[in-house]
Coordinates of C-alpha atoms and ligand atoms in Angstrom, one line a residue:
M1 CA 107.4 81.4 133.6
K2 CA 105.5 79.7 135.3
K3 CA 103.9 82.5 136.9
K4 CA 103.1 84.3 133.1
Y5 CA 101.3 81.1 131.8
L6 CA 98.7 81.0 135.0
L7 CA 98.3 84.3 134.2
G8 CA 97.6 84.2 130.6
L9 CA 94.9 81.8 132.3
L10 CA 93.6 83.5 134.9
L11 CA 92.9 85.7 132.0
A12 CA 91.4 83.8 129.7
G13 CA 88.2 84.6 132.2
S14 CA 86.6 81.1 132.2
P15 CA 87.6 79.4 129.8
L16 CA 85.3 76.0 128.2
L17 CA 88.3 74.2 128.5
I18 CA 91.6 74.7 129.4
Q19 CA 93.3 71.5 130.0
A20 CA 97.6 71.4 130.4
Q21 CA 99.0 69.3 128.3
Q22 CA 100.9 66.3 129.5
P23 CA 104.9 67.5 129.2
V24 CA 106.6 64.6 126.8
K25 CA 108.7 62.5 128.8
E26 CA 108.6 59.3 127.1
S27 CA 109.5 55.9 125.0
K28 CA 112.5 57.3 123.1
G29 CA 114.2 59.1 126.3
F30 CA 113.5 62.1 127.8
Y31 CA 111.5 63.7 125.4
Q32 CA 110.0 61.4 122.6
F33 CA 111.5 63.6 119.6
L34 CA 114.4 62.2 117.5
T35 CA 117.3 63.5 118.4
D36 CA 121.3 62.1 117.8
D37 CA 121.3 62.4 122.0
P38 CA 117.9 61.0 124.2
T39 CA 118.5 63.0 126.8
Q40 CA 119.2 66.3 124.6
K41 CA 116.8 69.1 126.1
P42 CA 115.2 70.8 122.4
F43 CA 112.9 73.1 124.8
Y44 CA 113.9 76.9 125.6
N45 CA 111.5 75.8 128.8
D46 CA 108.9 73.6 128.8
R47 CA 106.4 75.6 129.3
E48 CA 102.8 74.5 127.9
G49 CA 100.1 75.5 125.3
V50 CA 97.1 77.2 125.8
F51 CA 93.9 75.0 125.2
A52 CA 90.1 75.8 124.9
R53 CA 87.2 75.0 122.1
N54 CA 85.6 78.4 120.6
G55 CA 88.0 80.7 120.0
M56 CA 92.1 81.9 120.6
V57 CA 94.6 85.1 120.6
A58 CA 98.6 84.5 120.7
S59 CA 100.5 87.9 121.1
A60 CA 103.1 89.6 122.5
H61 CA 101.4 90.9 125.7
P62 CA 99.2 89.3 128.0
E63 CA 96.9 92.7 127.8
A64 CA 96.8 93.0 123.8
S65 CA 95.8 89.2 124.1
R66 CA 93.3 90.0 126.5
V67 CA 91.5 92.9 124.4
G68 CA 91.8 90.4 121.6
M69 CA 89.3 87.8 123.7
E70 CA 87.2 90.4 125.1
I71 CA 86.2 90.9 121.1
L72 CA 85.8 87.8 120.4
K73 CA 83.9 87.4 123.2
K74 CA 82.2 90.0 121.7
G75 CA 80.9 88.4 119.1
G76 CA 84.0 90.2 116.8
N77 CA 85.4 88.0 114.2
A78 CA 88.8 87.2 114.5
V79 CA 90.1 90.3 112.1
D80 CA 87.3 92.6 114.5
A81 CA 90.5 91.1 117.4
A82 CA 93.2 92.0 115.3
V83 CA 91.9 95.4 114.7
A84 CA 92.4 95.7 118.5
V85 CA 95.0 94.2 119.5
Q86 CA 96.8 96.3 117.4
F87 CA 96.1 98.7 118.5
A88 CA 96.2 97.6 121.7
L89 CA 99.6 96.8 120.7
A90 CA 100.6 100.1 121.0
V91 CA 100.2 101.4 123.0
V92 CA 101.2 98.0 125.8
H93 CA 104.3 97.2 124.2
P94 CA 105.7 100.8 122.1
S95 CA 109.1 99.4 121.9
A96 CA 107.2 97.2 118.7
G97 CA 103.5 97.8 118.5
N98 CA 102.7 101.3 116.2
I99 CA 100.9 103.9 115.2
G100 CA 103.8 105.1 113.5
G101 CA 105.0 101.4 111.5
G102 CA 103.5 98.8 109.2
G103 CA 102.7 95.6 108.9
F104 CA 101.3 92.4 106.9
M105 CA 98.3 90.1 107.2
V106 CA 97.3 86.7 105.6
F107 CA 93.7 86.6 106.5
R108 CA 91.9 82.7 105.8
A109 CA 87.8 83.1 106.6
N110 CA 85.8 80.5 106.9
D111 CA 84.7 79.4 103.6
G112 CA 88.4 78.2 102.8
Q113 CA 89.2 81.8 101.0
N114 CA 92.4 84.4 102.0
Y115 CA 93.7 87.1 101.3
T116 CA 96.5 90.1 102.4
L117 CA 96.7 93.2 102.8
D118 CA 100.2 95.1 102.3
F119 CA 99.8 98.6 105.2
R120 CA 103.8 97.9 104.8
E121 CA 105.8 101.5 104.8
K122 CA 106.2 103.4 101.8
A123 CA 109.2 105.7 101.1
P124 CA 108.3 109.8 102.4
L125 CA 108.0 111.3 98.6
K126 CA 110.8 113.2 98.6
G127 CA 113.1 109.8 99.2
G128 CA 115.6 108.7 96.9
K129 CA 118.7 106.2 95.9
D130 CA 121.2 108.0 97.3
M131 CA 119.0 109.7 100.4
Y132 CA 121.7 107.8 103.3
L133 CA 124.8 108.4 101.3
D134 CA 127.6 111.4 101.3
E135 CA 129.1 112.9 98.9
Q136 CA 131.9 110.5 98.0
G137 CA 128.4 108.1 98.4
N138 CA 129.6 106.2 101.7
V139 CA 126.2 105.2 103.2
I140 CA 126.3 107.9 106.2
P141 CA 126.3 105.6 109.6
G142 CA 123.3 106.3 111.7
L143 CA 120.8 107.6 108.9
S144 CA 118.6 104.4 108.1
T145 CA 117.7 103.9 111.6
L146 CA 118.0 106.9 113.7
G147 CA 115.5 110.2 113.8
H148 CA 112.6 111.3 111.9
L149 CA 114.5 111.2 108.6
A150 CA 114.9 106.5 108.8
S151 CA 110.7 106.8 108.6
G152 CA 108.7 105.9 106.1
V153 CA 105.3 106.3 105.4
P154 CA 103.6 104.6 108.1
G155 CA 100.8 101.9 107.3
S156 CA 99.5 100.0 110.3
V157 CA 96.2 102.7 110.5
D158 CA 95.6 102.4 107.1
G159 CA 95.5 98.4 106.9
M160 CA 93.5 98.3 110.8
A161 CA 91.2 100.1 108.5
T162 CA 91.2 99.0 105.1
A163 CA 90.8 95.3 107.1
H164 CA 87.9 96.0 110.0
A165 CA 85.8 97.8 106.3
R166 CA 86.1 94.9 104.0
F167 CA 85.5 92.1 106.4
G168 CA 85.4 93.4 110.5
K169 CA 81.6 92.9 112.3
L170 CA 81.3 94.8 115.4
S171 CA 81.7 99.1 115.2
W172 CA 85.2 101.1 114.6
K173 CA 84.7 102.6 117.9
E174 CA 84.1 99.3 119.9
V175 CA 87.5 97.4 118.3
I176 CA 89.2 101.4 118.8
Q177 CA 87.8 101.3 122.8
P178 CA 90.4 98.9 124.7
S179 CA 93.7 100.4 123.1
V180 CA 91.2 104.2 124.3
D181 CA 91.1 103.5 128.3
L182 CA 94.7 101.5 128.3
A183 CA 96.2 104.4 126.7
E184 CA 94.1 106.9 129.7
K185 CA 93.9 104.9 132.4
G186 CA 97.9 103.8 131.8
V187 CA 99.4 100.3 131.8
V188 CA 100.8 98.2 134.5
Q189 CA 104.6 97.5 133.0
T190 CA 106.5 94.2 133.0
A191 CA 109.8 93.5 133.9
R192 CA 110.4 93.2 130.6
E193 CA 108.8 96.7 129.3
A194 CA 110.0 97.9 132.5
R195 CA 113.8 97.2 131.2
G196 CA 112.7 98.1 127.4
L197 CA 111.6 101.5 128.0
N198 CA 115.3 102.2 130.9
A199 CA 117.8 100.9 128.3
I200 CA 116.8 103.0 125.9
R201 CA 115.8 107.0 127.9
E202 CA 118.9 108.3 127.1
V203 CA 119.1 107.9 123.0
V204 CA 114.8 108.9 123.0
Q205 CA 116.6 111.9 124.6
K206 CA 119.0 112.9 122.3
V207 CA 116.9 112.0 119.3
N208 CA 113.8 114.2 121.1
P209 CA 115.2 116.4 123.6
G210 CA 114.0 117.7 126.4
T211 CA 111.0 115.0 125.8
T212 CA 109.1 114.2 128.9
Y213 CA 107.1 110.8 127.1
F214 CA 107.7 107.2 128.6
L215 CA 109.9 108.9 131.8
K216 CA 108.3 108.4 135.3
P217 CA 106.7 111.6 136.4
D218 CA 109.9 111.1 139.1
K219 CA 112.3 110.9 135.7
S220 CA 113.8 107.5 138.1
D221 CA 113.9 104.2 135.9
W222 CA 110.3 102.7 135.6
Q223 CA 110.1 99.4 137.6
E224 CA 107.9 95.7 137.4
G225 CA 104.3 96.7 138.4
D226 CA 105.0 101.0 137.6
T227 CA 101.5 102.1 135.0
L228 CA 102.6 103.6 132.5
V229 CA 100.0 106.7 131.3
Q230 CA 99.7 108.2 127.4
K231 CA 97.3 110.9 127.5
D232 CA 98.9 112.1 124.2
L233 CA 98.5 109.0 122.6
A234 CA 95.1 108.7 123.7
K235 CA 94.2 111.8 121.9
V236 CA 96.0 110.1 118.7
L237 CA 93.9 107.0 119.3
T238 CA 90.0 109.2 119.8
A239 CA 90.6 110.6 116.9
I240 CA 91.4 107.3 114.5
Q241 CA 88.3 105.8 116.6
K242 CA 86.6 109.1 115.6
K243 CA 87.6 109.7 111.6
G244 CA 89.3 106.3 110.9
R245 CA 92.4 106.7 109.0
E246 CA 91.4 110.6 108.2
G247 CA 92.0 111.1 112.4
F248 CA 95.7 109.9 111.5
Y249 CA 96.5 110.3 108.0
K250 CA 94.5 114.4 108.3
G251 CA 94.0 117.5 110.3
K252 CA 95.4 117.5 113.8
V253 CA 97.7 113.7 114.3
A254 CA 99.1 114.6 110.7
R255 CA 99.5 118.0 111.2
I256 CA 101.4 117.4 114.1
L257 CA 103.5 114.6 112.3
A258 CA 104.5 115.8 109.1
K259 CA 105.6 119.2 111.7
D260 CA 108.0 117.1 113.5
M261 CA 109.0 116.3 110.4
K262 CA 110.2 120.0 108.8
K263 CA 112.2 120.4 112.4
N264 CA 113.8 117.5 112.2
T265 CA 115.0 117.1 108.8
G266 CA 112.8 114.9 109.0
I267 CA 110.9 114.5 104.8
I268 CA 107.4 113.1 105.3
S269 CA 105.6 115.7 104.7
R270 CA 101.1 116.1 105.0
K271 CA 101.3 114.5 100.9
D272 CA 102.6 111.4 101.4
L273 CA 100.2 111.3 105.0
K274 CA 96.7 111.6 102.4
E275 CA 98.4 109.2 100.4
Y276 CA 99.4 106.4 101.8
H277 CA 97.2 103.5 101.0
S278 CA 97.6 99.5 101.9
T279 CA 97.0 97.1 99.1
W280 CA 94.5 94.0 98.7
R281 CA 97.6 90.9 97.3
E282 CA 97.7 87.7 95.9
A283 CA 98.8 85.5 98.5
V284 CA 101.8 83.0 97.9
V285 CA 99.2 79.7 98.0
G286 CA 101.9 76.3 98.1
N287 CA 102.0 73.2 99.3
Y288 CA 104.2 71.1 101.3
K289 CA 103.5 67.8 101.4
N290 CA 99.6 66.7 101.6
Y291 CA 99.9 71.2 103.6
K292 CA 98.2 73.8 102.1
V293 CA 100.7 77.0 102.6
I294 CA 99.1 80.5 102.6
T295 CA 101.5 83.0 103.2
M296 CA 102.7 86.7 102.4
P297 CA 104.0 87.5 98.7
P298 CA 106.3 90.3 98.1
T299 CA 106.0 92.9 99.3
S300 CA 107.5 90.6 101.8
S301 CA 110.0 88.2 101.3
G302 CA 108.9 85.8 104.3
G303 CA 106.7 84.2 102.0
V304 CA 108.4 83.1 98.7
A305 CA 111.7 82.3 101.6
L306 CA 108.6 80.3 103.4
M307 CA 107.3 78.9 100.2
Q308 CA 111.2 77.8 98.5
L309 CA 113.0 76.3 102.3
L310 CA 110.1 74.1 103.2
R311 CA 109.9 72.8 98.6
L312 CA 113.8 72.7 99.4
V313 CA 113.7 70.2 102.1
E314 CA 110.9 68.6 101.1
P315 CA 112.2 65.6 99.4
Y316 CA 114.4 64.6 102.2
P317 CA 113.7 62.4 105.1
L318 CA 113.3 64.9 108.0
K319 CA 111.7 63.1 110.0
T320 CA 114.0 59.9 110.3
W321 CA 117.7 61.7 110.4
G322 CA 115.1 63.5 113.6
W323 CA 114.6 66.9 115.6
N324 CA 118.3 69.1 114.8
T325 CA 120.1 66.5 114.3
D326 CA 123.4 67.2 111.3
S327 CA 121.6 65.8 108.3
T328 CA 118.7 67.7 109.6
V329 CA 120.4 70.7 110.3
Q330 CA 122.9 70.8 107.0
V331 CA 120.1 70.6 104.2
M332 CA 118.1 72.9 106.4
V333 CA 121.2 75.1 106.4
E334 CA 122.0 74.4 102.9
A335 CA 117.9 75.6 101.4
E336 CA 118.4 78.7 104.0
R337 CA 121.8 79.7 102.2
R338 CA 120.7 79.2 98.8
V339 CA 117.7 80.5 99.3
Y340 CA 118.2 84.3 101.5
A341 CA 121.1 84.4 98.6
D342 CA 117.7 84.6 95.9
R343 CA 115.8 87.4 98.6
A344 CA 119.2 89.8 97.2
K345 CA 119.0 89.5 94.2
F346 CA 115.4 89.0 93.1
L347 CA 112.8 90.2 95.6
G348 CA 111.2 93.6 96.2
D349 CA 108.4 95.8 96.1
P350 CA 105.6 94.4 93.4
D351 CA 104.7 97.6 92.5
F352 CA 108.9 98.6 90.7
V353 CA 109.6 95.7 90.3
D354 CA 109.2 92.7 89.1
V355 CA 109.7 89.4 91.6
P356 CA 109.2 85.9 89.9
V357 CA 107.2 84.7 92.5
E358 CA 106.1 81.3 90.5
K359 CA 109.6 81.0 88.6
L360 CA 110.7 81.2 92.7
I361 CA 108.8 78.8 94.8
S362 CA 108.7 76.2 91.5
Y363 CA 109.9 72.9 91.9
E364 CA 112.2 72.4 88.3
Y365 CA 113.8 75.7 90.5
L366 CA 114.8 74.0 93.6
K367 CA 116.0 71.3 92.3
E368 CA 118.5 73.1 90.0
R369 CA 119.1 75.3 93.2
W370 CA 120.0 71.9 95.1
K371 CA 122.8 71.1 92.1
D372 CA 126.0 72.1 93.7
F373 CA 125.4 70.3 97.1
D374 CA 127.4 68.2 98.9
F375 CA 126.7 66.5 101.6
A376 CA 130.8 65.6 102.3
H377 CA 131.2 69.6 102.8
A378 CA 129.9 73.0 104.0
T379 CA 128.7 75.1 100.5
D380 CA 130.7 77.6 100.1
S381 CA 128.1 81.1 100.6
K382 CA 130.9 82.9 97.9
A383 CA 130.2 80.6 95.3
V384 CA 126.4 81.4 95.7
S385 CA 127.2 84.4 95.2
G386 CA 128.9 87.9 96.4
G387 CA 128.7 89.7 99.3
A388 CA 129.4 91.6 102.9
I389 CA 129.6 90.7 106.0
A390 CA 127.8 92.3 109.0
G391 CA 127.1 92.3 112.8
Y392 CA 123.6 91.9 114.3
E393 CA 121.8 93.9 116.7
S394 CA 118.8 93.5 119.3
L395 CA 115.4 94.5 117.5
E396 CA 111.8 94.5 117.7
T397 CA 108.5 93.7 115.3
T398 CA 106.0 91.6 117.0
H399 CA 103.1 88.6 115.7
F400 CA 100.4 88.1 116.8
S401 CA 97.4 85.3 115.7
I402 CA 94.2 85.0 116.0
V403 CA 91.4 81.9 115.5
D404 CA 87.9 82.8 116.5
K405 CA 84.6 80.6 116.8
D406 CA 83.7 80.0 112.9
G407 CA 87.5 79.4 112.1
N408 CA 88.4 82.5 110.4
A409 CA 91.6 83.2 111.3
V410 CA 94.1 86.3 111.5
S411 CA 97.7 85.7 110.6
I412 CA 99.6 89.1 111.3
T413 CA 103.1 90.9 111.6
T414 CA 104.2 95.0 112.5
T415 CA 107.0 96.7 113.2
L416 CA 108.7 100.4 114.1
N417 CA 111.4 98.1 112.3
G418 CA 114.7 98.7 115.4
G419 CA 113.4 98.6 119.1
Y420 CA 110.9 102.2 119.6
G421 CA 111.9 102.5 115.9
S422 CA 113.9 105.7 114.9
K423 CA 113.4 106.4 118.7
V424 CA 111.6 109.6 117.4
I425 CA 108.1 110.5 119.5
V426 CA 105.7 112.2 117.3
K427 CA 105.4 115.6 120.1
G428 CA 102.2 116.1 120.6
G429 CA 100.7 111.7 119.9
G430 CA 103.9 110.2 122.0
F431 CA 103.7 107.6 119.9
F432 CA 106.9 105.8 117.9
M433 CA 108.2 107.0 114.7
N434 CA 109.6 103.4 112.8
N435 CA 112.8 103.1 110.6
E436 CA 111.8 101.0 108.4
M437 CA 113.6 103.1 105.6
D438 CA 117.1 100.7 106.1
D439 CA 115.4 98.1 105.3
F440 CA 115.4 99.1 102.1
S441 CA 118.8 98.4 99.8
V442 CA 120.7 101.7 101.4
K443 CA 123.8 101.4 98.9
A444 CA 123.9 97.8 97.0
G445 CA 126.0 95.5 99.2
V446 CA 125.7 97.2 101.9
P447 CA 123.7 94.9 104.2
N448 CA 121.8 97.0 106.7
M449 CA 121.4 96.4 110.6
F450 CA 120.5 92.3 110.2
G451 CA 123.4 91.9 108.0
L452 CA 121.0 91.3 105.2
I453 CA 122.8 92.7 102.3
G454 CA 120.3 93.3 98.1
N455 CA 120.3 95.6 95.7
K456 CA 118.1 97.1 92.8
A457 CA 115.2 95.4 93.6
N458 CA 115.3 96.6 96.7
E459 CA 116.8 100.6 96.6
I460 CA 114.8 103.6 97.2
A461 CA 112.4 105.3 95.4
P462 CA 109.7 107.7 96.1
S463 CA 106.1 105.4 97.5
K464 CA 108.4 102.7 97.6
R465 CA 108.1 100.0 99.9
M466 CA 111.4 98.9 101.2
L467 CA 111.9 94.6 101.5
S468 CA 110.6 92.8 104.3
S469 CA 111.3 89.1 106.6
M470 CA 107.9 89.1 107.5
T471 CA 106.7 86.1 107.4
P472 CA 103.0 85.8 108.5
T473 CA 101.7 82.4 107.5
I474 CA 98.4 80.3 107.7
I475 CA 98.3 76.8 106.9
E476 CA 95.4 74.3 105.7
K477 CA 94.9 70.7 105.9
D478 CA 92.3 68.8 103.4
G479 CA 90.6 72.4 102.8
K480 CA 90.8 73.4 107.2
L481 CA 92.5 75.3 109.2
L482 CA 95.6 73.9 110.6
M483 CA 98.0 76.6 112.1
V484 CA 98.3 80.4 112.2
V485 CA 101.8 81.2 112.4
G486 CA 104.5 84.1 112.9
T487 CA 106.9 85.7 115.1
P488 CA 109.0 89.2 115.1
G489 CA 113.2 88.6 114.3
G490 CA 114.6 90.8 111.6
S491 CA 116.0 88.6 108.9
T492 CA 116.0 85.3 111.3
I493 CA 111.4 85.9 111.1
I494 CA 111.8 82.8 108.1
T495 CA 114.0 80.4 109.2
S496 CA 112.0 81.0 112.6
V497 CA 108.6 80.1 111.1
Y498 CA 110.2 77.1 108.5
Q499 CA 111.1 75.5 112.0
T500 CA 108.7 76.3 113.8
I501 CA 106.5 74.4 110.9
L502 CA 108.5 71.5 110.7
N503 CA 108.6 71.3 114.0
V504 CA 105.2 70.7 114.0
L505 CA 104.4 68.5 110.4
E506 CA 108.0 66.8 110.6
H507 CA 108.7 66.2 114.2
G508 CA 105.3 65.7 116.3
M509 CA 105.5 68.8 118.5
T510 CA 102.8 70.3 119.5
M511 CA 102.2 73.7 119.7
Q512 CA 103.7 74.6 122.7
Q513 CA 106.6 72.8 121.7
A514 CA 107.4 73.9 117.9
V515 CA 107.4 77.4 119.7
N516 CA 109.5 76.4 122.3
A517 CA 112.2 74.2 120.6
L518 CA 116.0 76.0 120.6
K519 CA 116.7 77.4 117.5
F520 CA 119.2 78.1 115.1
H521 CA 118.9 80.6 111.9
H522 CA 121.8 80.4 108.3
Q523 CA 121.5 83.9 105.9
W524 CA 124.0 83.0 103.4
L525 CA 125.6 86.3 104.6
P526 CA 127.3 85.9 106.8
D527 CA 128.3 82.2 106.2
K528 CA 127.4 81.0 109.9
T529 CA 125.0 79.2 111.3
M530 CA 123.6 80.9 114.6
F531 CA 122.5 78.7 117.2
E532 CA 120.4 79.3 120.5
A533 CA 122.7 77.6 123.2
G534 CA 121.4 74.1 123.2
A535 CA 120.4 73.4 119.9
F536 CA 122.4 71.1 118.8
T537 CA 124.4 68.3 120.8
P538 CA 128.3 68.4 120.6
N539 CA 127.6 65.5 118.5
T540 CA 125.9 67.4 116.0
I541 CA 128.5 70.4 116.4
Q542 CA 131.3 68.5 115.9
K543 CA 129.5 66.4 112.8
L544 CA 129.0 69.7 111.3
Q545 CA 132.2 71.4 112.1
N546 CA 133.8 69.1 110.9
K547 CA 132.3 69.3 107.3
G548 CA 133.3 73.9 107.2
Y549 CA 130.1 74.7 108.8
I550 CA 130.9 78.0 111.0
L551 CA 128.2 77.5 113.6
E552 CA 128.0 80.7 116.6
Q553 CA 126.2 80.2 119.2
Q554 CA 124.4 83.5 120.3
R555 CA 123.8 84.8 122.8
G556 CA 120.3 85.6 122.7
T557 CA 117.4 84.3 121.6
I558 CA 116.1 83.6 118.3
G559 CA 112.2 84.0 117.6
R560 CA 108.9 84.9 120.3
M561 CA 106.3 82.8 117.1
D562 CA 102.6 83.6 118.8
C563 CA 100.3 80.3 116.9
I564 CA 97.6 78.8 116.8
L565 CA 97.5 75.0 116.6
V566 CA 93.7 73.4 115.6
L567 CA 93.9 69.5 116.6
P568 CA 91.6 66.8 115.4
D569 CA 88.8 67.6 116.9
G570 CA 88.9 70.7 116.9
T571 CA 90.1 71.8 119.9
L572 CA 93.0 75.0 119.3
E573 CA 96.1 74.9 121.2
G574 CA 97.4 78.5 121.9
G575 CA 101.5 78.1 121.1
S576 CA 102.9 82.2 122.7
D577 CA 106.8 82.2 122.9
P578 CA 108.5 82.4 126.4
R579 CA 111.6 84.1 125.2
G580 CA 108.7 87.5 125.9
D581 CA 105.8 88.6 127.7
D582 CA 103.9 87.2 125.2
T583 CA 100.7 85.5 125.7
S584 CA 97.7 82.7 124.8
V585 CA 94.2 83.7 126.1
G586 CA 90.8 81.4 124.7
Y587 CA 87.8 80.5 125.6
Ligands
DON1 O1 110.3 94.0 107.4 C1 111.9 93.0 108.7 O2 111.8 91.9 108.5 C2 112.1 93.7 109.6 N1 112.2 95.7 109.8 C3 111.5 93.5 111.2 C4 111.9 94.1 112.5 C5 112.1 92.7 113.6 O3 111.4 92.4 113.1 C6 112.7 93.4 114.3 N2 112.9 92.4 115.5 N3 112.8 91.5 116.0

């Protein structure tokens, strides 16, 4: 971990200000955060934040953060850097970075105006409500997650072109160039990236028989330090560089994509591609105490859910109770239970269904939601609403946060859904396609790969966008930029963002500590609280279990945050998650 942190510092070039943060070892035992056990170590590890004055890029990969930083140093603004980072991630972090997927951008300009862009995938025109069901109306396993039929119409390229056309300062050519270079010259594999490619080898061959994409020339296993060259992807990126969105949605790339689909019983057509457009939407904006939260509206459920969660816990003294003490966990979990039940019922693509956003985040409604809460014992999820139990899978999405020297801030979360999406690699294009169709409710009440269930609001219809949990968020205090937050993690995105924000605002953590802090998650159904090892003390576990909470320690980790905090003197603190290759670079 230390090595990666140093790498972050090295990549920062010649920073004007990068200072090591003092580890917190004082007053209340080993760590300053109030817990029921002063010796509790609240962190995944002790990585330290990256500090700089002029600009910060926090992303899932050191090369992508470096690319963003170079764009900022060249005089590009946060949107220029974001476009460059999105395309760079498509090359260096193929499990989640993408041109074959989609995502959401929250942008706060330094004049305080905010904008959100929905570049989420859409169901193909030939898609429909029952497309993943057999004749008996049962879900056909795997059809919405693996192979050509699992993909929605990609939105990332249009999203980036749309954002850049409105806010970019540098030329389109300049912001795409770094990703072309990375694809052409090759990317040195981190241990994690190498492991990922080795792990999917078999399934990639199953879905794309005989393909040589993402294989080493001698077909041996990838090792850390190997170089991955992506010539076909470089050509696609060059087409995008030359022709903008048309380089992807029309012409050769569109042709090969549609051809690949047709040949393999996929249904994305050239018409789907031609007609895809991202959409500017009004942000979900609300106060939590004296902070202003600016977050993503539907088609993501993330912003509404985050606002609900924060406002539900607002009346409770979390700070006094302490970080992850039984009372704090209890009200946070009970809030999560109610919010995820609402998500399943009300949330969907606002172009197709009426989502009562204002009502859902209103204090009156939320007060009502607490009515059946009793501190003496856990609420039964079945009493909140009906549903089913499901399992989890290890998955990938990616988030990045950027602040430029003028204080413009971008928060983008983008995804292929599952790691490497549908595992389909477009022949002649060399890029992975998403399996985002699984984010629809493929059948009412049947859980998706995250165990999330949905209903009519999120059923499949042609050109409709599937509901997301991605929660790119920006927080203001006193009219000034305070924090840029986001993470991958499927259904755990919302709760990870929620905890990270509260860790800073209520528990006084630095940005990096809030990222490092161990996390937990409840999503109404299944009715259990998952937690990272060490997130709760034995005493807290006992107290929660006594009240009827079902707790399950995770084998893996929760969240892979990339966030930026603006300190009172204007210094930026980049907090990138030690759970991944994530790196903050500042100057
Ligand atoms: O949009 C969503 O909510 C999901 N497709 C996100 C997937 C994800 O975060 C997977 N990652 N870890």
